[in-house]
CSV table of C-alpha atoms and ligand atoms in Angstrom, one decimal:
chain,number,residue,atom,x,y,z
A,5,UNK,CA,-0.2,-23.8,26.1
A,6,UNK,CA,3.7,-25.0,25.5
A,7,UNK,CA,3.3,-28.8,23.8
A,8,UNK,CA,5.4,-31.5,25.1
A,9,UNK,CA,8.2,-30.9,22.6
A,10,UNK,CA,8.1,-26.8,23.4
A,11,UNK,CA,11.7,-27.1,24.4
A,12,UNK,CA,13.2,-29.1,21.4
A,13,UNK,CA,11.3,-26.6,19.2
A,14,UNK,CA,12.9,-23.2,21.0
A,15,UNK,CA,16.2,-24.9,21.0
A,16,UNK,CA,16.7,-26.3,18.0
A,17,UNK,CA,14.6,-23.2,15.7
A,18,UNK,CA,17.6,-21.0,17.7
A,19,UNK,CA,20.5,-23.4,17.5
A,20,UNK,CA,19.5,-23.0,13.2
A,21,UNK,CA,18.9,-19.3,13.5
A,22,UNK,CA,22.3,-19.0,14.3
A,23,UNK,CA,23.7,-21.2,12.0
A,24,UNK,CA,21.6,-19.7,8.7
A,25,UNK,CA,22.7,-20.8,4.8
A,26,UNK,CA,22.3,-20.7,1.6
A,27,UNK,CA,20.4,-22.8,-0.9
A,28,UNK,CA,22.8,-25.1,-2.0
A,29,UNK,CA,24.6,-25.0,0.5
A,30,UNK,CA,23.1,-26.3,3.3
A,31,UNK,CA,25.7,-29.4,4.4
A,32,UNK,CA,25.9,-28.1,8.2
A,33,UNK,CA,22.2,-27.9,8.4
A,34,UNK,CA,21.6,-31.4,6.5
A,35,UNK,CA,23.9,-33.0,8.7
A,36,UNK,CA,22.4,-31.9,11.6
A,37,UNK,CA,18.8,-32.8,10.4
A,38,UNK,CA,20.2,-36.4,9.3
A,39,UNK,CA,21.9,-36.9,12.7
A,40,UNK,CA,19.0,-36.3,14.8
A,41,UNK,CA,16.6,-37.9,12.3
A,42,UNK,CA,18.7,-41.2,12.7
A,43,UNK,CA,18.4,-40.8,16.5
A,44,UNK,CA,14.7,-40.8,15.7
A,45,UNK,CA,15.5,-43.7,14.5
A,46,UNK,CA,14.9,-43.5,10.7
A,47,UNK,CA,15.9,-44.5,7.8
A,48,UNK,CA,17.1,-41.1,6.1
A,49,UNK,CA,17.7,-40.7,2.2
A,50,UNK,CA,20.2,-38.0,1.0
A,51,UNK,CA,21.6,-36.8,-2.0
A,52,UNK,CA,20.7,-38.4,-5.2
A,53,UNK,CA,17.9,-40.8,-4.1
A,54,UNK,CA,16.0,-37.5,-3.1
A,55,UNK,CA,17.3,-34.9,-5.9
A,56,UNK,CA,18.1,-35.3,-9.2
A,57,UNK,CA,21.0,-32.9,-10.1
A,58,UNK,CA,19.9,-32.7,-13.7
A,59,UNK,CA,16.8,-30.7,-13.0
A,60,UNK,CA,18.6,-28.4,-9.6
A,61,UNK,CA,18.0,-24.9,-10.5
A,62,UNK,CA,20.4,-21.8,-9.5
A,63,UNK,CA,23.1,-24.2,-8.1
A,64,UNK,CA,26.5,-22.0,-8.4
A,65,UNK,CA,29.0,-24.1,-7.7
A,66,UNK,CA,30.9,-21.5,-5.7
A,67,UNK,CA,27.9,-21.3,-3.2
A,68,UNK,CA,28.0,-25.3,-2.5
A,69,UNK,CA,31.8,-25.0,-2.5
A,70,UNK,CA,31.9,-22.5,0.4
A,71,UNK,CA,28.6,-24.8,2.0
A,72,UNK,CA,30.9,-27.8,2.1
A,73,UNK,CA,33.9,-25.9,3.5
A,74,UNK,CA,32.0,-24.8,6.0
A,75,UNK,CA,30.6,-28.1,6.7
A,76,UNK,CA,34.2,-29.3,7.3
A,77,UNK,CA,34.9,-26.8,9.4
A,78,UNK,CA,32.2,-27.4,11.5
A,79,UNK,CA,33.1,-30.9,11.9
A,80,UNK,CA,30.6,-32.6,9.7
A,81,UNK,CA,32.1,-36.2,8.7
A,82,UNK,CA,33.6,-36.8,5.3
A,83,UNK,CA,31.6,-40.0,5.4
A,84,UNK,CA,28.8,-37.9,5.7
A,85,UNK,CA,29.4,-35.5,3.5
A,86,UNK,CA,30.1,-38.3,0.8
A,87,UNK,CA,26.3,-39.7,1.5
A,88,UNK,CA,25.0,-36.1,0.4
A,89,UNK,CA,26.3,-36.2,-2.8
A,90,UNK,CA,27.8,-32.1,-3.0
A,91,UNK,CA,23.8,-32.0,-2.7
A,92,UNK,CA,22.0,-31.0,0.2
A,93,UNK,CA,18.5,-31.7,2.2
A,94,UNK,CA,17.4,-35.3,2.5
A,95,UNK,CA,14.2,-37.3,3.3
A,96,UNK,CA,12.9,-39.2,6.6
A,97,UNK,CA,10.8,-42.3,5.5
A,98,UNK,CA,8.7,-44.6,8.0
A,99,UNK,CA,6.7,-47.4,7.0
A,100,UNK,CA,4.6,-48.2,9.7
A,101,UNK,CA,4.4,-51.9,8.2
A,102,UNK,CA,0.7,-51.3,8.3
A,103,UNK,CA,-1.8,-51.0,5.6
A,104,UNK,CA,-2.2,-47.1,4.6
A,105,UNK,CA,-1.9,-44.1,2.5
A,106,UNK,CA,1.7,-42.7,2.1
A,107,UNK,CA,1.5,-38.7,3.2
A,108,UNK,CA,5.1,-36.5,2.1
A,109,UNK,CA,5.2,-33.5,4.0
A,110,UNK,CA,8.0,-31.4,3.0
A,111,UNK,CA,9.7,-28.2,5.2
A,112,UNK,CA,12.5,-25.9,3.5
A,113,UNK,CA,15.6,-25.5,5.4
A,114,UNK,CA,17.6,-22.6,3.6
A,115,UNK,CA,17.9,-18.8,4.7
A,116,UNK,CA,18.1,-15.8,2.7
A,117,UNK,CA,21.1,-13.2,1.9
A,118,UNK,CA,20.2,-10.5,4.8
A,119,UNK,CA,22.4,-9.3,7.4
A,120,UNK,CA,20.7,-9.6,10.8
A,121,UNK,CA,19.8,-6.6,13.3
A,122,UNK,CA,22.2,-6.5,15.7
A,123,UNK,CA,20.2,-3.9,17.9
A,124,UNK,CA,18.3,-5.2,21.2
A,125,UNK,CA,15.3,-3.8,20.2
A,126,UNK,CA,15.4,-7.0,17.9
A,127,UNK,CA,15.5,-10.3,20.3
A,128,UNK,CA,17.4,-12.8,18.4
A,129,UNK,CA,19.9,-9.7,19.5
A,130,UNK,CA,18.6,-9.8,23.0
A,131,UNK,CA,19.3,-13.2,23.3
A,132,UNK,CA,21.9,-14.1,21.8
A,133,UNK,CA,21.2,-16.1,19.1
A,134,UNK,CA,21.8,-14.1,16.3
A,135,UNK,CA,23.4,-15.5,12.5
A,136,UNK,CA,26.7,-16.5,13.2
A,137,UNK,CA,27.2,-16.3,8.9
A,138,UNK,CA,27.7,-12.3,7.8
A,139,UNK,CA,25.4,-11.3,5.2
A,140,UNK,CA,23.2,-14.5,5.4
A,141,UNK,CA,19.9,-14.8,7.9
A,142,UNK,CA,17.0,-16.8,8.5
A,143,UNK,CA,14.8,-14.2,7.5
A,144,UNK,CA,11.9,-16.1,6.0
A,145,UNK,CA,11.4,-18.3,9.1
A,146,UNK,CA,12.7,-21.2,7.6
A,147,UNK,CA,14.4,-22.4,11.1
A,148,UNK,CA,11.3,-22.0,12.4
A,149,UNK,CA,10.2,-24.9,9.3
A,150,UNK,CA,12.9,-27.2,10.1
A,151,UNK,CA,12.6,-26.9,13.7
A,152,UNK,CA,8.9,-27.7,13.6
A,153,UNK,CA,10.2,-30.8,10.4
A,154,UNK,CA,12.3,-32.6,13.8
A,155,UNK,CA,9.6,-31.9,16.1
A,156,UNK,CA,7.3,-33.4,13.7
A,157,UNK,CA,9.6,-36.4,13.0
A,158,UNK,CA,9.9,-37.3,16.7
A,159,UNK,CA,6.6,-36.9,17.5
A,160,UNK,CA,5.8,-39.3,14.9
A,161,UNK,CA,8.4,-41.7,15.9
A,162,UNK,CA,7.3,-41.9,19.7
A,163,UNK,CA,3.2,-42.2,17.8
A,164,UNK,CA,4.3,-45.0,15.4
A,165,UNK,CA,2.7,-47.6,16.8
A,166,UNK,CA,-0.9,-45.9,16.4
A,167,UNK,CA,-0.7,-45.0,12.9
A,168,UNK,CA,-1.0,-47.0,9.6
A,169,UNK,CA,0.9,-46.4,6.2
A,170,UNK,CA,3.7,-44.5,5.5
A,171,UNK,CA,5.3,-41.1,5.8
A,172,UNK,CA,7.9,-39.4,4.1
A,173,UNK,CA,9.6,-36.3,5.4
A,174,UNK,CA,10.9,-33.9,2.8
A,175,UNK,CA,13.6,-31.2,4.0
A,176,UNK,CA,14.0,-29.1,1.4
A,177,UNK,CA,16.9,-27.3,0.0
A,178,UNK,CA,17.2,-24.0,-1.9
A,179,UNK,CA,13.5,-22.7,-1.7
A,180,UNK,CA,14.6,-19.2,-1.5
A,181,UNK,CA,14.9,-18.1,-5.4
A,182,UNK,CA,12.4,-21.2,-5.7
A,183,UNK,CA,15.2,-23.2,-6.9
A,184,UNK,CA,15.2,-26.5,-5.2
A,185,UNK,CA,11.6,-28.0,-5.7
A,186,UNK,CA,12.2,-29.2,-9.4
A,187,UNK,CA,14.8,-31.4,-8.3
A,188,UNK,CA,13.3,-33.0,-5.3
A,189,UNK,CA,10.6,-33.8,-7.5
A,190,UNK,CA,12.4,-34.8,-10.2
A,191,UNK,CA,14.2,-37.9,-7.9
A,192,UNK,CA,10.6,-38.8,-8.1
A,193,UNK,CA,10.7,-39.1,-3.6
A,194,UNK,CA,7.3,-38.1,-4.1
A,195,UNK,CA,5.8,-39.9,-7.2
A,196,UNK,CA,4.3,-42.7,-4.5
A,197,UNK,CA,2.8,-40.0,-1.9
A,198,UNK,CA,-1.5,-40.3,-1.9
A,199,UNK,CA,-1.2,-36.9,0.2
A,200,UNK,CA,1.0,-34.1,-0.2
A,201,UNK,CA,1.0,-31.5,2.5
A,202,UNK,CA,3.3,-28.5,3.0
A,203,UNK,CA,2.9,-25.3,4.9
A,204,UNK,CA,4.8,-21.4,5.8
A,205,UNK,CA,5.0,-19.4,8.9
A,206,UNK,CA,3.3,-16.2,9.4
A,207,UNK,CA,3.3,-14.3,5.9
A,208,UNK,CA,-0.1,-12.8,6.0
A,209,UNK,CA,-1.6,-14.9,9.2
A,210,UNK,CA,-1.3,-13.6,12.8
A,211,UNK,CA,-1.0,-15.8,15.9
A,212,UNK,CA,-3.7,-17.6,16.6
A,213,UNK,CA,-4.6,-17.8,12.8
A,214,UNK,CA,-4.3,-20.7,10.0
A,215,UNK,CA,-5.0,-19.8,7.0
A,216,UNK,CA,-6.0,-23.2,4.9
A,217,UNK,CA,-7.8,-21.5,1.7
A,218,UNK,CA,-4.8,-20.0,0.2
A,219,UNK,CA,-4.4,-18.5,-3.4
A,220,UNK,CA,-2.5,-15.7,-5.1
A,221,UNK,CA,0.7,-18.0,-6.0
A,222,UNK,CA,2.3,-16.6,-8.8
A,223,UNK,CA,3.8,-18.5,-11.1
A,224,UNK,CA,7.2,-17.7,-11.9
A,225,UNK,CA,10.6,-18.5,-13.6
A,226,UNK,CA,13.9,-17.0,-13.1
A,227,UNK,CA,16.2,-16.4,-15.8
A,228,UNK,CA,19.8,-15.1,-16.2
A,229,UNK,CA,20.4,-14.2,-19.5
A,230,UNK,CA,24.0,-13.6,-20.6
A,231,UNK,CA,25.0,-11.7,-23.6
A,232,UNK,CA,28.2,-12.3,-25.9
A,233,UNK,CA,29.8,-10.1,-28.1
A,234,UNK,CA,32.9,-8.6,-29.2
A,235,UNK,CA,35.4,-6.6,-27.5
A,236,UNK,CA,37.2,-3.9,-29.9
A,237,UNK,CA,38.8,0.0,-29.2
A,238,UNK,CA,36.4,2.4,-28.3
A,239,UNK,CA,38.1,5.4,-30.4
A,240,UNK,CA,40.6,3.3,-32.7
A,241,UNK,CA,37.6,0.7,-34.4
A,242,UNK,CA,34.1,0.9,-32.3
A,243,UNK,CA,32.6,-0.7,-35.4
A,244,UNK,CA,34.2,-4.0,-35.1
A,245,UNK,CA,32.9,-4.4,-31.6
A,246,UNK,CA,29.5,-5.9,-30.8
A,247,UNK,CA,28.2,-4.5,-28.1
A,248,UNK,CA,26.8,-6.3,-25.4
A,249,UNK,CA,25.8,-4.2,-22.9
A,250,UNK,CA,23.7,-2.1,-25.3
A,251,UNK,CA,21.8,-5.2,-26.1
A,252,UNK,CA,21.5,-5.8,-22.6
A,253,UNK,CA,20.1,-2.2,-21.4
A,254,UNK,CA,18.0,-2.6,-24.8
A,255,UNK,CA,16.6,-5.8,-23.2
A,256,UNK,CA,16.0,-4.4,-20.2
A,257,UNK,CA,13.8,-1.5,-21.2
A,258,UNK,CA,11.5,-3.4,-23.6
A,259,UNK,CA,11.2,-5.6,-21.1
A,260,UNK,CA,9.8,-3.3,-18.6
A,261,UNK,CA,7.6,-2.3,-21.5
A,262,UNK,CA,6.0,-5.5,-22.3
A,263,UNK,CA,2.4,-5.8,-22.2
A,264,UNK,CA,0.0,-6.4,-19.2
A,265,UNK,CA,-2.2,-9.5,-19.6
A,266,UNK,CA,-6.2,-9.2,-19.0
A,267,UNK,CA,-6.2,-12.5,-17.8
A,268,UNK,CA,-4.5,-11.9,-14.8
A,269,UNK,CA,-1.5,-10.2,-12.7
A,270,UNK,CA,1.7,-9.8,-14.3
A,271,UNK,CA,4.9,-9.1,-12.7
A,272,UNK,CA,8.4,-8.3,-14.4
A,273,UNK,CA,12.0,-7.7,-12.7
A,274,UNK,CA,15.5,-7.0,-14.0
A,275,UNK,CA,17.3,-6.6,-10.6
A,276,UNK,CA,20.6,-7.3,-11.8
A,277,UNK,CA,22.6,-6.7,-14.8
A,278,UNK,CA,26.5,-6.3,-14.9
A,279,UNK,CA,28.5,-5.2,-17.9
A,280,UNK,CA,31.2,-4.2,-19.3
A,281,UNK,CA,35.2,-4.7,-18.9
A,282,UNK,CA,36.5,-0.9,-19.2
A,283,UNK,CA,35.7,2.8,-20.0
A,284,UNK,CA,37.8,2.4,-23.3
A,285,UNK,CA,36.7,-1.0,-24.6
A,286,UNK,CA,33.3,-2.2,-26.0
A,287,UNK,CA,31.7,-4.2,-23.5
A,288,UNK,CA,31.6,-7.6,-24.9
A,289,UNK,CA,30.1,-9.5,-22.1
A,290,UNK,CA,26.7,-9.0,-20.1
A,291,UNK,CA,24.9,-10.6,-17.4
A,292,UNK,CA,21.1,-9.9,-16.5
A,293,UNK,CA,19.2,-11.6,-13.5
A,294,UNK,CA,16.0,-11.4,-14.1
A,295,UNK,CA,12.3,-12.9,-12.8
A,296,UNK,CA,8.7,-12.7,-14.2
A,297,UNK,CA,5.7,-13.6,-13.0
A,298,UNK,CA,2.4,-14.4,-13.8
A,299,UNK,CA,-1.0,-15.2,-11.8
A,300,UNK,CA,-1.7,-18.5,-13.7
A,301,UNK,CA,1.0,-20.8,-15.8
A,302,UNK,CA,-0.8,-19.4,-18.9
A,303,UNK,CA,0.1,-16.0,-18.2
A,304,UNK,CA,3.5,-16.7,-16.7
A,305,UNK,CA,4.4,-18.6,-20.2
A,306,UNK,CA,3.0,-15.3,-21.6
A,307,UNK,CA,5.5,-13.7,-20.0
A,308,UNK,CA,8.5,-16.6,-20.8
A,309,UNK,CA,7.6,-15.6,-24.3
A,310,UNK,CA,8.2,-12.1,-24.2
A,311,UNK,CA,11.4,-12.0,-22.7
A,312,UNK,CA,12.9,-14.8,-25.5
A,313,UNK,CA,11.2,-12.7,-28.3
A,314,UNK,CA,12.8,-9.6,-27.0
A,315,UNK,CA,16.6,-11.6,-26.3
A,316,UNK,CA,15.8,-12.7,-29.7
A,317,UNK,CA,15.6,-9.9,-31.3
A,318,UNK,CA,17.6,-7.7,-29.4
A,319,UNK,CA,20.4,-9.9,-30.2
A,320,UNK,CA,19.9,-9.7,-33.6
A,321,UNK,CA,20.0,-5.9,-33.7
A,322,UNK,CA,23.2,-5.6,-31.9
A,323,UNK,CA,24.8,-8.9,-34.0
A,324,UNK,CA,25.2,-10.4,-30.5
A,325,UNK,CA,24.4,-13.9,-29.2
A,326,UNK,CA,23.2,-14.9,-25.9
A,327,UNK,CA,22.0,-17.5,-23.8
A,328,UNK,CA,19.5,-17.7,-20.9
A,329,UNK,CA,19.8,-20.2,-18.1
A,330,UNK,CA,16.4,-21.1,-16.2
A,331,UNK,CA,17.8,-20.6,-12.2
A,332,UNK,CA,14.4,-21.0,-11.0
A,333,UNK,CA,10.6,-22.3,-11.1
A,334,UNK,CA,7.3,-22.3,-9.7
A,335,UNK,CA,4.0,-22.8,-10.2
A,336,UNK,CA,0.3,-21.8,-9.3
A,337,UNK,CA,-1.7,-24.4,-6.6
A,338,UNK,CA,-4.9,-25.0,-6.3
A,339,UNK,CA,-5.5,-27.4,-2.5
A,340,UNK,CA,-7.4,-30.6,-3.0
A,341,UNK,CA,-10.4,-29.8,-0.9
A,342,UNK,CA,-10.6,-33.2,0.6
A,343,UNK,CA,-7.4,-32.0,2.0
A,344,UNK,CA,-8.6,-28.5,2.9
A,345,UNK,CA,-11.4,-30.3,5.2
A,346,UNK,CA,-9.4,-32.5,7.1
A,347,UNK,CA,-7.2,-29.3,7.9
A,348,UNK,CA,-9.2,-27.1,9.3
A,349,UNK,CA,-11.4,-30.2,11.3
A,350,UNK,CA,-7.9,-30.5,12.8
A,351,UNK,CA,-7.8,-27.0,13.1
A,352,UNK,CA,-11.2,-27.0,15.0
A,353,UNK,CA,-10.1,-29.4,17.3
A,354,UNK,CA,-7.2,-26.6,18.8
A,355,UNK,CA,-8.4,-24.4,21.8
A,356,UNK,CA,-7.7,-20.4,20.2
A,357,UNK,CA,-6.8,-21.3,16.8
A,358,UNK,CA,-9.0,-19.5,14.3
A,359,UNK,CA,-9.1,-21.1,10.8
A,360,UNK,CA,-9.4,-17.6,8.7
A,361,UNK,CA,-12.6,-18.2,6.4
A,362,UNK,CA,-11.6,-15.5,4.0
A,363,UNK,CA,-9.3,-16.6,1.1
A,364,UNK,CA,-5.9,-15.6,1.7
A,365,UNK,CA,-4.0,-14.2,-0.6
A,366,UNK,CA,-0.1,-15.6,-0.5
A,367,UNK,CA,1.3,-12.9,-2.1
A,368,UNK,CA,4.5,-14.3,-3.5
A,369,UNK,CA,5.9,-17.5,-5.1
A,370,UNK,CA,7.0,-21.0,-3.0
A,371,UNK,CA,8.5,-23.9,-4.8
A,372,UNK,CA,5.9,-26.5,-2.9
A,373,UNK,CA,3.3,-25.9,-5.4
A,374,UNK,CA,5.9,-27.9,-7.8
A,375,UNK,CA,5.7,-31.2,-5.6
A,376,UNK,CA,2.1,-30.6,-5.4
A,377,UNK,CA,1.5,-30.7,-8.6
A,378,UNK,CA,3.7,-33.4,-9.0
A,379,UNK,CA,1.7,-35.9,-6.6
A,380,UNK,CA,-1.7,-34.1,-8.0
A,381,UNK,CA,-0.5,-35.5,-11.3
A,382,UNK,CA,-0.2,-38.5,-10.6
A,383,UNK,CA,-3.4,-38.9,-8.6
A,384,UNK,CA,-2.5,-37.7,-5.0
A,385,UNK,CA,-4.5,-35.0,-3.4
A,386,UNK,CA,-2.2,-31.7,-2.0
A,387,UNK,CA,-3.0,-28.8,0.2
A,388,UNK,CA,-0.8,-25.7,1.2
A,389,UNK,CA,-1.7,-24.1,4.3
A,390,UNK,CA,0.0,-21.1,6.4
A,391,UNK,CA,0.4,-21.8,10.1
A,392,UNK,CA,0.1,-17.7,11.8
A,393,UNK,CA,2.6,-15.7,13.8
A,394,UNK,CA,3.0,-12.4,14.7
A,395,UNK,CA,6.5,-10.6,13.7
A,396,UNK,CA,7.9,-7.4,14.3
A,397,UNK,CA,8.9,-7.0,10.4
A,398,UNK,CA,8.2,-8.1,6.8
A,399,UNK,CA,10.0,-11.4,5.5
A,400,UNK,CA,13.3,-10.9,4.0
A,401,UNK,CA,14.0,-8.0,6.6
A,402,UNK,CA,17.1,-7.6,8.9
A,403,UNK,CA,14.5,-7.1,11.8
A,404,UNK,CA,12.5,-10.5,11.1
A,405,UNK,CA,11.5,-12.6,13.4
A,406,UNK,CA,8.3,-15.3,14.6
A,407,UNK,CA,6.6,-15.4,18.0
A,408,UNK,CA,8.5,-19.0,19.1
A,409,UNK,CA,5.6,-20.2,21.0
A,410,UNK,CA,3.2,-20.4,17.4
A,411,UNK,CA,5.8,-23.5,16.7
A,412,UNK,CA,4.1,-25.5,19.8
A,413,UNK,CA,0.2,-24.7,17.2
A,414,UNK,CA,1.6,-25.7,14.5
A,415,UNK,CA,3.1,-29.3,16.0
A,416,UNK,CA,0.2,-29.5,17.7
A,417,UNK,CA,-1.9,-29.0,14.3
A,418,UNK,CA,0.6,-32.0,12.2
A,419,UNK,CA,0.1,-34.4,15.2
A,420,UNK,CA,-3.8,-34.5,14.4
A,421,UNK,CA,-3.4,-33.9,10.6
A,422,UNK,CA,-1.3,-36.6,10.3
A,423,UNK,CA,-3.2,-39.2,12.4
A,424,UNK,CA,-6.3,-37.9,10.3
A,425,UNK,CA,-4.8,-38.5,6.9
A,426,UNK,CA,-3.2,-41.5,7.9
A,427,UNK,CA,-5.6,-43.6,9.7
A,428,UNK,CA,-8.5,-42.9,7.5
B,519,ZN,ZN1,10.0,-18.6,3.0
């Protein structure tokens, strides 16, 4: 059955869809989040008070460059813009006045670089609400997120007088590449939060489903590693040059080759490397992008290791240097039980929506698990859960898409979640 806030959810999750960016660059869609959280009537945070640009991962400064353009052209204010700092997302906090726990729940607002279907078959296409920005998509269901963020943050709003404590309301940037986390947590928005709750659309769940005993989050860092070394003639003196993209290629293949663990999964991927100036020079400069993976921090560090020793050394053998830039982090989660009960008792209390009892397996990495373990060090208790929808294709496709009406479960889920947590 449609909830109250059915419409707000349709329009706004479309009115993003078509409007899709980049981590990093996200100044349209932060400005329209601010602008209708301050209708709310909340006090919003932005830019430094809720990241701290020290610890932002995989921020290229031609990406937030092009974001703020945009921004202007879409008519976002300067005085705006100059609140955000160059950085983007930004944090809805309500103190109810009342004595209470303080419960952050975050939603990521950035797409992924996927050019959308155009074909009818796929109905974004049908009805007209398809990205607006070439070669960039909400393909991960992160409009869906946000949408369901505002709908969240009114419904609280219009609630506030029957719930105790505090809330805070993370919209987080850059979660694609798992790059924006480690700053958010890093302003320290959530070093105060006693509960930490975040959640993802669909992934393994269907409609109907909520999957609340999650696991399989691999850890992972992102590197890219940049080789340096000499440029000379490729027939006149090869043996002054120092050639980089041999060490690079060199790097990749041992890589490839490193060792599995016993402990656990292991995952390795060079999916970029560019090299090289021209046929008749010795390369002198090359780039690698590059992620692993690892089932537990243990392993992934295992894995950290492997690729320095092999830089390492592969630099030495082809008298090269390099460097390697972190671009992005997460970790493993494990949900605090205490917050595992009061989600699916909420869960229970929803006509057709099934709480899966087998463990579900996440599959991939997500950046929340780094603000969870940042309130779960301090004390707080977190839980991940996955709210189901059916879709016609895998995440990250051109064909992506959620069933809209699973938005109206989820809401409906967060208005007795965060009664539940608060009120206790
Ligand atoms: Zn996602």
């Amino acid at each position: 059955m449609p909830c109250a806030y059915h419409d707000q959810l349709v329009q706004i999750r479309r009115q993003l869809h078509q409007n899709p960016e980049e981590g990093w660059s996200e100044f349209t869609t932060t400005a329209f989040i601010v602008e209708t959280l301050r209708k709310y009537g909340y006090e919003v945070l932005l830019g430094r008070k809720v990241i701290n640009p020290d610890f932002c991962l995989g921020r290229e400064p031609s990406v937030v460059q092009a974001g703020l353009e945009r921004a202007r052209k879409n008519g976002v204010s300067e005085a705006l813009l100059e609140e955000m700092q160059e950085l983007t997302g930004c944090v809805a906090v309500l103190d109810t006045g009342r004595p209470g726990p303080t419960l952050a729940i975050r939603f990521d607002i950035d797409c992924v670089p996927v050019t959308e279907c155009t074909d009818p078959s796929h109905l974004p296409a049908r009805e007209g609400f398809t990205s607006h920005n070439p070669g960039l998509m909400h393909a991960c269901g992160h409009d869906a997120h946000t949408s369901v963020g505002l709908a969240v943050a009114h419904w609280v709003m219009d609630n506030k007088d029957a719930l105790n404590g505090k809330i805070k309301i993370l919209f987080q940037p850059a979660e694609e590449g798992v790059r924006g986390a480690a700053g958010m947590a890093a302003s320290g928005i959530v070093d105060d939060a006693d509960y930490f709750l975040a959640s993802h659309c669909a992934m393994s769940a269907k409609s109907g489903e909520l999957a609340t005993n999650v696991y399989g989050f691999l850890c992972t860092t992102k590197f890219d590693v940049t080789f340096h070394g000499r440029p000379a003639h490729a027939g006149a003196c090869p043996q002054d040059g120092r050639n980089a993209l041999v060490a690079a290629a060199n790097a990749t293949v041992q890589m490839m080759g490193i060792s599995r663990h016993s402990g656990g999964m292991t995952r390795v991927n060079i999916g970029q490397l560019i090299a090289g100036e021209g046929r008749n020079v010795i390369p002198s400069k090359a780039v690698m992008k590059l992620e692993v993976r690892g089932e537990t921090s243990d392993i992934n560090d295992y894995m950290v290791e492997q690729v320095n020793n092999i830089c390492e050394g592969v630099a030495k053998s082809f008298g090269v240097t390099y460097d390697c830039r972190k671009m992005g982090e997460a970790v493993d989660l494990t949900s605090d039980k205490e917050l595992v009960d009061v989600l699916n008792r909420c869960a229970g209390q929803i006509e057709g929506l099934k709480v899966l009892d087998k463990p579900n397996n996440f599959g991939g990495s997500e950046d929340a698990t780094i603000l969870c373990r940042r309130v779960q060090a301090k004390g707080g208790k977190a839980a991940f859960f996955v709210w189901g929808s059916n879709r016609p294709s895998g995440h990250h496709t051109a064909t992506f898409d959620i069933c809209e009406s699973d938005m109206d479960v989820a809401l409906t889920l967060w208005t007795k979640v965060i009664p539940a947590v608060l009120n206790r």
